[in-house]
């Protein structure tokens, strides 16, 4: 059974970097065939795609976040990470990690989500 | 990136049929994917591709597409179908989500 679990600080100060990790179990990131993705949801709002990476490190980013965004994959730990720099209160959201089928581009497994608040 | 537009809220009487729509230019080239999200929970995939349901999703859920509009239809809505529904589609940059539709089952 594929499971994803987000971890990281729940509170980040403005102008600092938001860093989250997604631990994957029940599947191997190195097996290919999938993208490993981050999505966020502002309070009471819809979903916003942040970006995704495959196991080789090829990444795709939301153009509106590209300048501040880094997504990386660590196959040795079977996890992938998100770094979002220069955060503001507008980055306060629930952050989800998810697996995406690279053939059909659907998000088939999601983490439970983690709330990150940007505040001093 | 492109945009997907959804009605913010839709209601349906228990046991009746409801259609939730999603509009966007990318839908002319790619199929929509649909996710159900209940309060405090992560989204769950309910429809993908031309009209495919993941294992465990009831067959009262179906999908269709015409031009730049994709639809998720629930035939015989149940109380447990009350949730937010998000459409999603590939675009030139990666992928994009609609704003979500809150479905109320009366």
Coordinates of C-alpha atoms in Angstrom, one line a residue:
Chain A
X1 CA 0.0 0.0 0.0
X2 CA 1.5 3.3 -1.1
X3 CA 1.7 5.9 1.6
X4 CA 3.1 9.4 1.6
X5 CA 3.7 11.5 4.7
X6 CA 4.7 15.1 4.9
X7 CA 7.0 16.5 7.6
X8 CA 8.5 19.8 8.4
X9 CA 8.0 23.0 10.5
X10 CA 4.5 24.2 10.9
X11 CA 5.6 27.8 11.4
X12 CA 8.0 29.7 9.2
X13 CA 9.0 33.4 9.6
X14 CA 8.5 35.8 6.7
X15 CA 11.4 36.0 4.2
X16 CA 12.7 32.6 5.4
X17 CA 12.7 29.3 3.4
X18 CA 9.8 26.8 3.8
X19 CA 11.2 23.3 3.8
X20 CA 9.1 20.1 3.7
X21 CA 9.9 16.5 3.1
X22 CA 7.6 13.7 1.9
X23 CA 8.5 10.2 2.9
X24 CA 7.2 7.5 0.6
X25 CA 6.5 4.0 1.7
X26 CA 5.0 1.0 -0.3
X27 CA 6.6 2.2 -3.5
X28 CA 10.1 3.0 -4.7
X29 CA 10.8 6.5 -6.1
X30 CA 13.6 5.0 -8.2
X31 CA 11.3 2.6 -10.0
X32 CA 10.2 5.3 -12.4
X33 CA 6.8 5.8 -14.1
X34 CA 5.7 8.6 -11.7
X35 CA 6.3 12.2 -10.8
X36 CA 6.5 13.2 -7.2
X37 CA 4.6 16.3 -6.6
X38 CA 3.7 19.1 -4.2
X39 CA 0.3 20.8 -4.1
X40 CA -1.0 23.4 -1.6
X41 CA -4.3 24.7 -0.5
X42 CA -4.8 28.1 1.0
X43 CA -7.4 28.2 3.8
X44 CA -10.9 27.8 2.3
X45 CA -9.6 27.8 -1.3
X46 CA -8.9 25.4 -4.1
X47 CA -5.8 23.3 -4.8
X48 CA -2.7 24.9 -6.3
X49 CA -0.1 22.8 -8.1
X50 CA 3.4 23.7 -6.9
X51 CA 5.6 21.4 -9.0
X52 CA 6.8 17.9 -9.5
X53 CA 10.0 15.9 -10.1
X54 CA 10.7 12.5 -11.5
X55 CA 13.4 10.2 -10.1
X56 CA 16.1 11.5 -12.4
X57 CA 15.6 15.0 -11.1
X58 CA 13.7 16.4 -14.1
X59 CA 11.4 19.0 -12.5
X60 CA 8.3 21.0 -13.6
X61 CA 7.3 24.1 -11.6
X62 CA 4.3 26.3 -11.4
X63 CA 5.4 29.4 -13.3
X64 CA 4.1 31.7 -10.6
X65 CA 6.5 30.0 -8.0
X66 CA 9.4 29.0 -10.2
X67 CA 11.8 31.7 -9.0
X68 CA 11.4 30.7 -5.4
X69 CA 11.0 26.9 -5.8
X70 CA 13.2 23.9 -5.5
X71 CA 12.0 20.3 -5.6
X72 CA 14.5 17.4 -5.1
X73 CA 14.4 13.7 -4.9
X74 CA 16.5 11.5 -2.5
X75 CA 16.3 8.0 -3.7
X76 CA 18.5 6.6 -0.9
X77 CA 15.9 7.7 1.6
X78 CA 12.9 7.2 -0.7
X79 CA 11.7 10.7 -0.1
X80 CA 11.4 14.0 -1.9
X81 CA 11.6 17.6 -0.7
X82 CA 10.2 21.1 -1.3
X83 CA 12.0 24.3 -0.6
X84 CA 10.2 27.6 -1.1
X85 CA 12.3 30.7 -0.4
X86 CA 11.4 34.2 0.6
X87 CA 8.0 33.3 2.0
X88 CA 5.2 35.7 2.9
X89 CA 1.9 35.3 4.6
X90 CA 0.5 34.4 1.2
X91 CA 2.4 31.1 1.4
X92 CA 0.4 30.1 4.4
X93 CA -1.4 26.9 3.3
X94 CA -1.9 23.2 3.8
X95 CA 0.9 21.5 1.8
X96 CA 0.3 18.1 0.3
X97 CA 2.7 15.7 -1.4
X98 CA 1.3 13.3 -3.9
X99 CA 2.3 10.7 -6.6
X100 CA 1.5 11.4 -10.2
X101 CA 1.2 8.9 -12.9
X102 CA 3.6 10.1 -15.6
X103 CA 1.5 8.3 -18.3
X104 CA -1.9 9.6 -17.4
X105 CA -1.0 12.5 -15.2
X106 CA -3.4 11.8 -12.3
X107 CA -2.6 12.1 -8.7
X108 CA -3.3 8.7 -7.4
X109 CA -1.9 8.8 -3.8
X110 CA -1.8 11.8 -1.5
X111 CA -0.2 12.6 1.9
X112 CA -2.5 13.8 4.6
X113 CA -1.3 17.3 4.3
X114 CA 0.5 19.6 6.7
X115 CA -0.4 23.2 7.6
X116 CA 2.4 25.7 7.3
X117 CA 1.8 29.1 8.7
X118 CA 4.1 32.0 7.8
X119 CA 4.2 34.5 10.6
X120 CA 6.7 36.3 12.7
Chain B
X1 CA -0.3 28.9 -17.2
X2 CA -3.9 28.1 -18.3
X3 CA -7.0 28.2 -16.0
X4 CA -9.9 25.9 -15.2
X5 CA -13.2 27.4 -14.1
X6 CA -15.7 25.6 -11.8
X7 CA -19.0 26.8 -10.3
X8 CA -18.2 27.5 -6.6
X9 CA -21.2 25.6 -5.3
X10 CA -23.9 23.2 -6.5
X11 CA -26.7 21.4 -4.7
X12 CA -28.6 18.3 -5.4
X13 CA -31.5 16.5 -3.8
X14 CA -30.7 13.1 -2.3
X15 CA -31.0 10.4 -5.0
X16 CA -31.1 12.9 -7.8
X17 CA -28.5 13.4 -10.6
X18 CA -26.0 16.3 -10.5
X19 CA -23.4 17.4 -13.0
X20 CA -20.3 19.3 -11.9
X21 CA -18.6 21.2 -14.8
X22 CA -15.1 22.4 -15.4
X23 CA -14.2 24.8 -18.3
X24 CA -10.8 25.6 -19.7
X25 CA -8.8 25.7 -22.9
X26 CA -6.5 22.9 -21.9
X27 CA -9.5 20.6 -21.8
X28 CA -9.5 20.7 -25.6
X29 CA -6.2 18.8 -25.6
X30 CA -6.2 16.8 -22.4
X31 CA -8.7 14.8 -20.3
X32 CA -9.8 16.2 -16.9
X33 CA -9.1 14.4 -13.7
X34 CA -11.5 14.8 -10.8
X35 CA -10.8 14.7 -7.0
X36 CA -13.3 14.5 -4.1
X37 CA -12.2 16.3 -0.9
X38 CA -14.1 16.1 2.4
X39 CA -13.5 18.5 5.2
X40 CA -10.1 18.0 6.9
X41 CA -9.1 15.3 4.5
X42 CA -6.7 15.0 1.5
X43 CA -8.3 14.8 -2.0
X44 CA -9.2 11.4 -3.4
X45 CA -9.1 10.6 -7.1
X46 CA -12.6 9.7 -8.4
X47 CA -12.3 10.0 -12.2
X48 CA -9.5 10.1 -14.7
X49 CA -8.9 9.7 -18.4
X50 CA -11.8 9.3 -20.8
X51 CA -14.1 7.9 -18.1
X52 CA -12.2 5.7 -15.7
X53 CA -12.9 5.2 -12.0
X54 CA -10.3 4.0 -9.6
X55 CA -11.0 0.9 -7.6
X56 CA -13.5 1.6 -4.8
X57 CA -15.2 4.5 -6.5
X58 CA -18.9 3.8 -6.9
X59 CA -20.2 3.5 -10.5
X60 CA -22.7 6.4 -9.8
X61 CA -19.7 8.6 -10.7
X62 CA -19.0 9.1 -14.4
X63 CA -17.1 11.6 -16.5
X64 CA -17.5 13.2 -19.9
X65 CA -16.0 15.9 -22.0
X66 CA -17.0 18.2 -24.9
X67 CA -14.8 20.8 -26.3
X68 CA -13.4 22.9 -23.5
X69 CA -15.8 21.6 -20.9
X70 CA -15.4 18.5 -18.7
X71 CA -18.1 17.1 -16.5
X72 CA -18.4 14.9 -13.5
X73 CA -21.8 13.4 -13.1
X74 CA -23.2 11.7 -10.0
X75 CA -26.3 9.6 -10.8
X76 CA -28.3 9.1 -7.6
X77 CA -26.3 11.3 -5.3
X78 CA -25.9 10.0 -1.7
X79 CA -25.3 11.9 1.5
X80 CA -21.7 10.7 1.6
X81 CA -21.1 12.5 -1.8
X82 CA -21.3 15.9 -0.1
X83 CA -17.8 17.3 -0.6
X84 CA -15.6 19.6 -2.6
X85 CA -14.8 18.4 -6.1
X86 CA -11.7 19.6 -7.9
X87 CA -11.0 19.3 -11.6
X88 CA -7.4 19.1 -12.9
X89 CA -5.8 19.0 -16.3
X90 CA -2.4 19.1 -17.9
X91 CA -1.3 22.3 -19.4
X92 CA 1.8 23.6 -21.1
X93 CA 3.7 24.2 -17.8
X94 CA 2.7 21.0 -16.0
X95 CA -0.8 20.8 -14.6
X96 CA -3.6 23.1 -13.3
X97 CA -6.5 22.8 -10.9
X98 CA -9.9 24.4 -11.0
X99 CA -11.1 26.5 -8.0
X100 CA -13.3 23.6 -6.7
X101 CA -17.0 23.1 -6.5
X102 CA -18.8 22.6 -3.1
X103 CA -21.5 20.0 -3.5
X104 CA -24.3 20.0 -1.0
X105 CA -26.7 17.0 -0.9
X106 CA -30.1 18.2 0.3

